[in-house]
Short mmCIF file of C-alpha atoms in Angstrom, two decimals:
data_model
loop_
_atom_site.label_atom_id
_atom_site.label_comp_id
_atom_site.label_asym_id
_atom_site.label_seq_id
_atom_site.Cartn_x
_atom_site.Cartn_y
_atom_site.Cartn_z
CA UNK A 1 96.79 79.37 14.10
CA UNK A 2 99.99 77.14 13.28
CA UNK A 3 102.02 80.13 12.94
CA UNK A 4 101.04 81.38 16.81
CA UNK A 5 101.14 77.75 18.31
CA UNK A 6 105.19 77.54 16.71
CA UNK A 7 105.55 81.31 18.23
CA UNK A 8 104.49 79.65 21.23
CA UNK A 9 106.47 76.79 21.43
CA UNK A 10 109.79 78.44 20.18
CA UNK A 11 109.07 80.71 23.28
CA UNK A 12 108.73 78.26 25.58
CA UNK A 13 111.88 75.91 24.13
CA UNK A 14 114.11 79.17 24.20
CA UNK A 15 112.79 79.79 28.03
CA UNK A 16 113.98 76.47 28.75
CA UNK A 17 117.50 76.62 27.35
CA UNK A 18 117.83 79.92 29.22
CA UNK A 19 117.01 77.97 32.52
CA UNK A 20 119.15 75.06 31.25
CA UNK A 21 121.53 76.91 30.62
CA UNK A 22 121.99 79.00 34.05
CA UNK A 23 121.50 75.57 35.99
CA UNK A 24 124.57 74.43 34.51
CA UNK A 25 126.36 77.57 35.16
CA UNK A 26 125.51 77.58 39.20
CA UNK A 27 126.27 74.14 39.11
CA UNK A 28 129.57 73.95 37.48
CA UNK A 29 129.95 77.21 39.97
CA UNK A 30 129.90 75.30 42.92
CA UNK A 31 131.39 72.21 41.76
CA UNK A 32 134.57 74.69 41.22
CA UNK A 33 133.97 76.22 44.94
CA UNK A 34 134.17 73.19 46.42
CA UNK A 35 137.28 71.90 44.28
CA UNK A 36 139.00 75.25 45.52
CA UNK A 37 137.73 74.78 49.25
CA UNK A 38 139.25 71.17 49.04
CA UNK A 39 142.77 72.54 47.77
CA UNK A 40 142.84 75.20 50.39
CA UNK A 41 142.13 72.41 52.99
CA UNK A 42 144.93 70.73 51.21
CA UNK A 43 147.38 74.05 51.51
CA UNK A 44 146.24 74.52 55.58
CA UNK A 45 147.55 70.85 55.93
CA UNK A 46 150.63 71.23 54.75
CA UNK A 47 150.95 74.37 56.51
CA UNK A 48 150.04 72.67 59.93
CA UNK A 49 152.66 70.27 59.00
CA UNK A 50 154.75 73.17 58.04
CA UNK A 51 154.50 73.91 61.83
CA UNK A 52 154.97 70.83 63.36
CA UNK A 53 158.20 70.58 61.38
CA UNK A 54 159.73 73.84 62.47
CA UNK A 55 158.34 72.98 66.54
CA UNK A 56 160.39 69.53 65.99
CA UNK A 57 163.37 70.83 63.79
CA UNK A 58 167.14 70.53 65.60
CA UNK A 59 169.15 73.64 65.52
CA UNK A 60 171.37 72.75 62.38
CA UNK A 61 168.18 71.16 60.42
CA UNK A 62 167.43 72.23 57.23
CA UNK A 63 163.94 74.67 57.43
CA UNK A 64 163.80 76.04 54.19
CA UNK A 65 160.97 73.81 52.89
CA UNK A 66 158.60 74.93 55.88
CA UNK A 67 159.92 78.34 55.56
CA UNK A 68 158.57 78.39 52.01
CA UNK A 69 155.14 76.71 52.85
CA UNK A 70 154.43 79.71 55.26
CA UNK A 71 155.43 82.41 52.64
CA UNK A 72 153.77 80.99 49.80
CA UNK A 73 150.45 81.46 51.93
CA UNK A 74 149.65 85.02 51.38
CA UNK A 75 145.40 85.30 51.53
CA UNK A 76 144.06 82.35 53.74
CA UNK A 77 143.55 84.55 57.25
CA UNK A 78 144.91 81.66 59.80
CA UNK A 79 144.57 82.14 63.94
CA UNK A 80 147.06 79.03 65.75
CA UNK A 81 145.44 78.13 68.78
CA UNK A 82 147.12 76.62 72.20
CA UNK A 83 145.54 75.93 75.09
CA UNK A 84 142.60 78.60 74.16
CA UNK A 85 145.18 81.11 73.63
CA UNK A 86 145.96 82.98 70.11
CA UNK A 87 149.89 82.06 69.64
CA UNK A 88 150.10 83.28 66.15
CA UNK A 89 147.96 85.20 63.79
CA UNK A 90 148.17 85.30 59.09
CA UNK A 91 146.99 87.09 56.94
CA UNK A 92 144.94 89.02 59.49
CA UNK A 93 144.57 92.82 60.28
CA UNK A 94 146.84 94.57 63.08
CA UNK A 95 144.32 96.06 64.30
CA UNK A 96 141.94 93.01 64.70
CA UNK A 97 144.87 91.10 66.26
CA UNK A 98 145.82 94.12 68.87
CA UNK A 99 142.46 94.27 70.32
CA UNK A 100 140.76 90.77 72.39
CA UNK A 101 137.24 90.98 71.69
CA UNK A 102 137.45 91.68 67.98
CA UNK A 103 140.41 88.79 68.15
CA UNK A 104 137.34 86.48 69.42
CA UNK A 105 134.80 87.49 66.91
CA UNK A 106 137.52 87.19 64.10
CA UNK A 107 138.53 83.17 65.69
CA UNK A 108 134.65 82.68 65.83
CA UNK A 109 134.12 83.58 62.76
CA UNK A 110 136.64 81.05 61.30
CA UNK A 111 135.26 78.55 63.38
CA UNK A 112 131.72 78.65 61.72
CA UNK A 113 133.89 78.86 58.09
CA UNK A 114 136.05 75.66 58.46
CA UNK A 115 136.55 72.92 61.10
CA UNK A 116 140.12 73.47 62.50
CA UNK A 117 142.99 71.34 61.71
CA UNK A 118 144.52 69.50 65.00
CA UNK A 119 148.18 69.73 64.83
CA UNK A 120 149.68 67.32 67.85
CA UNK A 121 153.36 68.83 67.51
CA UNK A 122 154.78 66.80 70.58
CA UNK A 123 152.88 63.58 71.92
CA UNK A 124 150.06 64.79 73.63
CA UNK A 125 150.44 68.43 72.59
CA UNK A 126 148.35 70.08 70.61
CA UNK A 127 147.35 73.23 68.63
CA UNK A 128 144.51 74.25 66.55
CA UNK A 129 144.90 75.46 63.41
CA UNK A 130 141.83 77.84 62.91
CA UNK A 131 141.43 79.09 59.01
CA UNK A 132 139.05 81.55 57.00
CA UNK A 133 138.35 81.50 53.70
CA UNK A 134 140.37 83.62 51.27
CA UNK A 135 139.44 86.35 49.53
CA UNK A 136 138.72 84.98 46.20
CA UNK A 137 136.83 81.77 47.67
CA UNK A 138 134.54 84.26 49.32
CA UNK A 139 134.25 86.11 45.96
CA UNK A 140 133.45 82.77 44.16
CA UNK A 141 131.00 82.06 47.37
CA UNK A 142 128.54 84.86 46.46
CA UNK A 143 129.08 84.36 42.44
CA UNK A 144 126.05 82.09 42.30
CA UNK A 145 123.83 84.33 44.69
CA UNK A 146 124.57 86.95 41.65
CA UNK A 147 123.91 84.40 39.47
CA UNK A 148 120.29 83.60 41.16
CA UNK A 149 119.33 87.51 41.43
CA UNK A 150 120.33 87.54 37.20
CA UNK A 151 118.10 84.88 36.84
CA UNK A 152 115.65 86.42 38.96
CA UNK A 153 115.96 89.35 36.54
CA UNK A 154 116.39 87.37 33.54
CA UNK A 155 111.96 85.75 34.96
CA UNK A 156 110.32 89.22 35.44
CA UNK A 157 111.88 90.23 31.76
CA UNK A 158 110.10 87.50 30.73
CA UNK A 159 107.13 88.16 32.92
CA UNK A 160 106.92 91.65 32.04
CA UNK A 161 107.66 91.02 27.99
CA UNK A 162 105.08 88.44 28.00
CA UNK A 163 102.33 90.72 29.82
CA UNK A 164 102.94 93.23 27.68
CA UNK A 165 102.35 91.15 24.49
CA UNK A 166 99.63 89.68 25.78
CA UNK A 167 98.29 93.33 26.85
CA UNK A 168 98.95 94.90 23.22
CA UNK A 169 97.61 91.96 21.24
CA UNK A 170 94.47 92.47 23.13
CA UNK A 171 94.59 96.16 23.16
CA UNK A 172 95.06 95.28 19.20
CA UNK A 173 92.23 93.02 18.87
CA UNK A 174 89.59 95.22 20.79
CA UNK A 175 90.28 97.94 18.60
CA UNK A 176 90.27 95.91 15.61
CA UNK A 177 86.94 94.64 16.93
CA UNK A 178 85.75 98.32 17.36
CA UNK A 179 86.60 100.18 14.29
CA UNK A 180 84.69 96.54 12.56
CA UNK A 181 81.91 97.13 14.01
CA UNK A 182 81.88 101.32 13.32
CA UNK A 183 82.42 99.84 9.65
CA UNK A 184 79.30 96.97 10.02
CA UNK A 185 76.76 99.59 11.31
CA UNK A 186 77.92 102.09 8.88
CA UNK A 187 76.43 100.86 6.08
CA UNK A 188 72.88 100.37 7.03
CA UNK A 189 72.92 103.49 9.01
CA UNK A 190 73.28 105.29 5.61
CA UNK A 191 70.39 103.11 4.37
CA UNK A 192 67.80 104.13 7.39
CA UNK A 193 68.96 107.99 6.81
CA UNK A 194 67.75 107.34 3.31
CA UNK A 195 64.39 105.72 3.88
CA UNK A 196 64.15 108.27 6.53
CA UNK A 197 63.97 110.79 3.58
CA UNK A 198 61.39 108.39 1.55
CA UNK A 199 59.36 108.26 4.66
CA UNK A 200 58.98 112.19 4.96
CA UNK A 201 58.05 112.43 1.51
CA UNK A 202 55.13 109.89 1.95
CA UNK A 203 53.79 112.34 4.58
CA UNK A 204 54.39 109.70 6.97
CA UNK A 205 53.11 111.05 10.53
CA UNK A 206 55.58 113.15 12.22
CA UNK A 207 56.32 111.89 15.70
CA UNK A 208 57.35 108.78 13.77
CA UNK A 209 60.05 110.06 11.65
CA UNK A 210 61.30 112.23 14.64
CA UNK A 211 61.87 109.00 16.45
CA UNK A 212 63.29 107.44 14.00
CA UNK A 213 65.45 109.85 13.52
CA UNK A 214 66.82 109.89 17.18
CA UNK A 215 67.63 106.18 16.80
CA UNK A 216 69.49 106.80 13.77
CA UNK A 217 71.54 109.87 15.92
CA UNK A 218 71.61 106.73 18.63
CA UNK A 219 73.26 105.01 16.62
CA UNK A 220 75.50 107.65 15.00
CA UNK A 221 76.74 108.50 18.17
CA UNK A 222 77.77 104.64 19.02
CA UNK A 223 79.40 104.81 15.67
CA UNK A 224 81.34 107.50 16.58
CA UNK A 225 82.46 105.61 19.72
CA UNK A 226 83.56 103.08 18.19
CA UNK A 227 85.58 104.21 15.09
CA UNK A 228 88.04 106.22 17.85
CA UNK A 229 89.04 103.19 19.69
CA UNK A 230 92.73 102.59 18.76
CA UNK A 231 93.56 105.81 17.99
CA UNK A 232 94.35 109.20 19.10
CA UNK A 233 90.96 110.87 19.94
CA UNK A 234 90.41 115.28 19.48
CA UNK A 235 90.37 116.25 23.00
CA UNK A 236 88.90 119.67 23.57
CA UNK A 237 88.32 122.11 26.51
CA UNK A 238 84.79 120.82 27.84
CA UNK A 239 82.70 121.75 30.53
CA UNK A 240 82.84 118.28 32.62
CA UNK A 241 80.04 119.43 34.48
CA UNK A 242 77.64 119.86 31.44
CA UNK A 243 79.38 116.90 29.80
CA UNK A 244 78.08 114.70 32.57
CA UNK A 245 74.96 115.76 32.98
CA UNK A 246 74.17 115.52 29.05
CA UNK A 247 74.80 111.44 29.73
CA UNK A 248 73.21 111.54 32.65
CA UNK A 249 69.53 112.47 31.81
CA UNK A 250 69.33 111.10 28.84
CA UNK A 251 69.99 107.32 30.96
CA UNK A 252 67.70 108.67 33.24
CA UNK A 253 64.98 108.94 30.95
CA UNK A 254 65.10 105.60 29.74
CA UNK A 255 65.42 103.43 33.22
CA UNK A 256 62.68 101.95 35.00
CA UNK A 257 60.80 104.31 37.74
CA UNK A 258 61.93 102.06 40.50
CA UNK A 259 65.67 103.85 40.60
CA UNK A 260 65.94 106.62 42.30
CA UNK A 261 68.33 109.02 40.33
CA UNK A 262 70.00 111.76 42.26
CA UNK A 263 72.69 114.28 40.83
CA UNK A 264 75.22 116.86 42.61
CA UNK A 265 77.89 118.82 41.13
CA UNK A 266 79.18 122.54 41.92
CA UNK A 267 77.09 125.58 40.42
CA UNK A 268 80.44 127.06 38.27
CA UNK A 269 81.92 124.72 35.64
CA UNK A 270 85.12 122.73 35.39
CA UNK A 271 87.19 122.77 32.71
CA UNK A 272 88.73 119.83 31.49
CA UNK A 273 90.18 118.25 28.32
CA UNK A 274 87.89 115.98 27.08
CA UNK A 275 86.43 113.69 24.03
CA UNK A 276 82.36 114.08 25.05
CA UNK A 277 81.66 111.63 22.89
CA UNK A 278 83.84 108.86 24.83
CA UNK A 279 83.19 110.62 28.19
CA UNK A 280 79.46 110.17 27.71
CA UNK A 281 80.38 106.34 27.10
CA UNK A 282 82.20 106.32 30.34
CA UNK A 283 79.22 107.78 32.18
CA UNK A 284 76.83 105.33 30.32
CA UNK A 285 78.83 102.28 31.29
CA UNK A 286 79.07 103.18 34.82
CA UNK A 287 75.93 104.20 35.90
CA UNK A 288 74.28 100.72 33.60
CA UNK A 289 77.05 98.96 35.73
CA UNK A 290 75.45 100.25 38.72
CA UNK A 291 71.87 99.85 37.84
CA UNK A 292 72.72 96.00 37.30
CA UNK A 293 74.42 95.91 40.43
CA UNK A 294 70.89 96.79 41.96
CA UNK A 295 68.79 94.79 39.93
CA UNK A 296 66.86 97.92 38.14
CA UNK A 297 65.62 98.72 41.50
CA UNK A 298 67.38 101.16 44.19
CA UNK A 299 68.98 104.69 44.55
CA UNK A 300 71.60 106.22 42.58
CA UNK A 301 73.62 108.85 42.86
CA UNK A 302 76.71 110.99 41.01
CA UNK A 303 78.95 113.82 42.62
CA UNK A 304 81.10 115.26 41.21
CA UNK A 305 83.35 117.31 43.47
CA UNK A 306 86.99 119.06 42.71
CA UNK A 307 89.87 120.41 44.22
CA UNK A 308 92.75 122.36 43.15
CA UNK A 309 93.72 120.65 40.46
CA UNK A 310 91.39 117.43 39.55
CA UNK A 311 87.75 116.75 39.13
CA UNK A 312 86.32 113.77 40.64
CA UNK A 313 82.83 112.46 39.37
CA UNK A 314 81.67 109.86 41.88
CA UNK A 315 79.06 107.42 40.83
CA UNK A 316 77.00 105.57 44.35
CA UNK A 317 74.85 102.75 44.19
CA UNK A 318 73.27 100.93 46.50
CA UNK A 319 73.60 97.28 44.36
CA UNK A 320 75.22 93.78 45.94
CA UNK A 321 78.80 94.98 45.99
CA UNK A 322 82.20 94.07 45.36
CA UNK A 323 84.02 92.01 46.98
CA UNK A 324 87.83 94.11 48.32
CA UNK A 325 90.08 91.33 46.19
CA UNK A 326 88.27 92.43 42.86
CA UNK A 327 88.38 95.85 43.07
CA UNK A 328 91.22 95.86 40.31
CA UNK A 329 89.93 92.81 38.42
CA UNK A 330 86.24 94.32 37.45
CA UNK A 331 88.11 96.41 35.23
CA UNK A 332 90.39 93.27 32.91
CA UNK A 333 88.64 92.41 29.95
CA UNK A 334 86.98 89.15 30.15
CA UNK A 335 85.41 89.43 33.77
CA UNK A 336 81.80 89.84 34.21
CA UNK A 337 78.98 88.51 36.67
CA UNK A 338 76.37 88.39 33.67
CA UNK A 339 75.15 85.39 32.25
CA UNK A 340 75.57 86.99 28.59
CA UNK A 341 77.86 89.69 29.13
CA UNK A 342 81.35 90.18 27.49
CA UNK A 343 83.07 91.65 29.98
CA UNK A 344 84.29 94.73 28.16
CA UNK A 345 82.27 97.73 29.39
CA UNK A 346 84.24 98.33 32.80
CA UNK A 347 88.07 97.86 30.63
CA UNK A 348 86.65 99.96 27.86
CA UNK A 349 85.68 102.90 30.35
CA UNK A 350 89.23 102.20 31.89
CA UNK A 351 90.76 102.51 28.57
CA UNK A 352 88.95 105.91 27.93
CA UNK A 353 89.72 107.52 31.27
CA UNK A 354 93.14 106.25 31.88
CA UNK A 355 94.60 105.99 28.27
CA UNK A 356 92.34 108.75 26.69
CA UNK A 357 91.68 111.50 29.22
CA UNK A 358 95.04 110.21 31.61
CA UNK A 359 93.09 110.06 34.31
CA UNK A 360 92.20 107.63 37.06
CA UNK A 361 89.37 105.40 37.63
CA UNK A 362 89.15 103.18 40.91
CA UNK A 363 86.38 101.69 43.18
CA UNK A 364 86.50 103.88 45.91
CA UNK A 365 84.47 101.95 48.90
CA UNK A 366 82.62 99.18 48.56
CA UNK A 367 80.21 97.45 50.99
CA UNK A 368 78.70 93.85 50.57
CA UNK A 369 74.89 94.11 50.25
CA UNK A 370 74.80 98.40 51.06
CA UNK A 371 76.32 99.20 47.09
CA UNK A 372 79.54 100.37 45.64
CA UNK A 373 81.28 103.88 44.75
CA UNK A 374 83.30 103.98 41.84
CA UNK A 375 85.51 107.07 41.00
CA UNK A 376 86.72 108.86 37.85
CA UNK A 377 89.67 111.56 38.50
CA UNK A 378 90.42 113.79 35.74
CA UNK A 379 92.97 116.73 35.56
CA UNK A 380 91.43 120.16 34.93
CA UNK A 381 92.12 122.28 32.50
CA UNK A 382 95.74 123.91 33.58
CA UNK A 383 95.16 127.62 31.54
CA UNK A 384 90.85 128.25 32.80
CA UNK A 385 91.21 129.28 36.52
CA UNK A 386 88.74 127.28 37.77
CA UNK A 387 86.47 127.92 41.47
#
């Protein structure tokens, strides 16, 4: 227990410095982005002064200085403004600067970037100095929205890692919990086929040992059940149609009158791959599912119907319902409506179909108060041509 609760919390400490750790990044990212924004501010000043130098200069005056300031700038895009007219374009392409309207777009597009820089070259004369971005700012701009979309990642990893954990230390435990109790009723199963033998020697009435003795094949069977839960069950070319019905009658001969049992299924078998000892636990759990849906009292029904290539066996009742946002969650382990149930029928017969036989199980309609259908799809047999 101390060893899982320090699992735990290294977990959770090493979660945090990840988060810690990518908060200082972003942040450090845009302190820098802003730092750089400021000096390119900085450079478009001295560029506008640049201008208003060379505007002012005499004819013998020394221009090298401004000269240089307007070389050195070789990626900020820049658009000089005068009296709503483009005078003179950086940094930007020909054939933006050739035609008007993309002109405008480009000069409203450096608008919404940065405010312009007034440059009053004459007393009450002015031009607008109108400036983008440059190419690695707007690089640097979208780092962090990387950044986010890593971290992003960097959750569902988590997400998924601890789901799955979660999933195969349960998945662990319920087989562990299985193959236990296969062991526990092993031993005084041998013990009742035993007296079983004392008890026909005593010339003990008949019909007594022969029910005795279907118990102890009861129990054999749910023996058997159990000890293949976490591992790789013998799957074996089965008639799915004769499988069912085998689970099928022998539930209906032990349920109450008041349910109305009702079977359908084509008059040619189907052909599947299939452990009959875990599909006759599927069919058990499903149609005692449905019969406490109804209460022990109403009608119920299985189909089972195919196509081309899979087998559906659907099982109708006409219980309380489900309700359309727990249509997935009937099958988790844990959930139950009973007062003293464990909530591992419906995710066993999941695990049996979907892990097992690779099929599909899935509620397929449900009405509140009219009863529920639930569905098991499983692949035929690919080499028996089936009808």
């Amino acid at each position: 227990m101390q060893f899982s609760e320090r699992r735990n919390t290294s977990r959770w400490v090493i979660i945090a410095t990840s988060f810690l750790i990518i908060t200082l990044i972003l942040w450090n990212t845009y302190t820098f982005f802003q730092i750089f924004k400021n000096e390119e501010r900085l450079k478009m000043n001295l560029w506008a002064q640049a201008q208003k130098t060379l505007i002012n200069a005499e004819v013998d005056a020394d221009v090298e200085l401004p000269l240089q300031v307007f070389s050195n700038n070789t990626s900020i895009p820049i658009m000089l403004i005068k009296n709503d007219r483009i005078i003179n374009t950086i940094n930007i392409d020909n054939a933006i600067v050739k035609d008007e309207n993309a002109s405008r777009k480009f000069l409203e597009k450096l608008k919404n970037e940065n405010p312009p820089i007034v440059v009053e070259y004459i007393p009450g004369k002015f031009q607008k100095l109108y400036y983008g971005n440059s190419e690695l700012l707007n690089k640097l701009k979208y780092y962090p929205i990387a950044l986010v979309l890593i971290l992003v990642l960097f959750i569902a990893l988590i997400y998924y890692f601890y789901i799955s954990t979660k999933t195969a230390t349960q998945n662990k435990l319920w087989a562990g919990m299985a193959k236990e109790t296969a062991h526990q009723i092993g031993t005084p199963l041998s013990s009742l086929i035993g007296w079983v033998e004392i008890l026909k020697s005593d010339d003990v009435e008949e019909y007594i040992i022969i029910e005795i003795e279907k118990d102890i094949e009861r129990l054999q069977t749910i023996t058997d059940r159990f000890s293949k839960i976490g591992s790789k069950p013998i799957l074996e070319k089965t008639d799915i149609i004769d499988a069912t019905l085998t689970a099928y009658n022998y539930l209906q001969l032990r349920f109450s009158k008041q349910i109305e049992f009702s079977f359908s299924a084509p008059k040619t078998p189907i052909y599947t791959l299939l452990n009959s000892s875990l599909h006759s636990w599927t069919i058990e759990n499903l149609v005692k599912n449905a019969i406490d849906a109804m209460k022990g009292k109403g009608k119920l029904s299985l189909k089972i119907e195919h196509d081309k290539d899979t087998v559906k066996i659907n099982i109708t009742d006409t219980g309380s319902g489900i309700p359309k946002s727990q249509y997935k969650t009937i099958f988790e382990p844990g959930y139950t409506t009973k007062k003293r149930g464990w909530g591992l029928g419906l995710s066993l017969t999941k695990r049996i179909v979907e892990e097992y036989h690779t099929g599909k199980i899935k509620v397929l309609h449900s009405d509140i108060g009219k009863g529920t259908t639930i569905q098991v799809a499983i692949k035929k047999h690919t080499n028996i041509g089936n009808q």
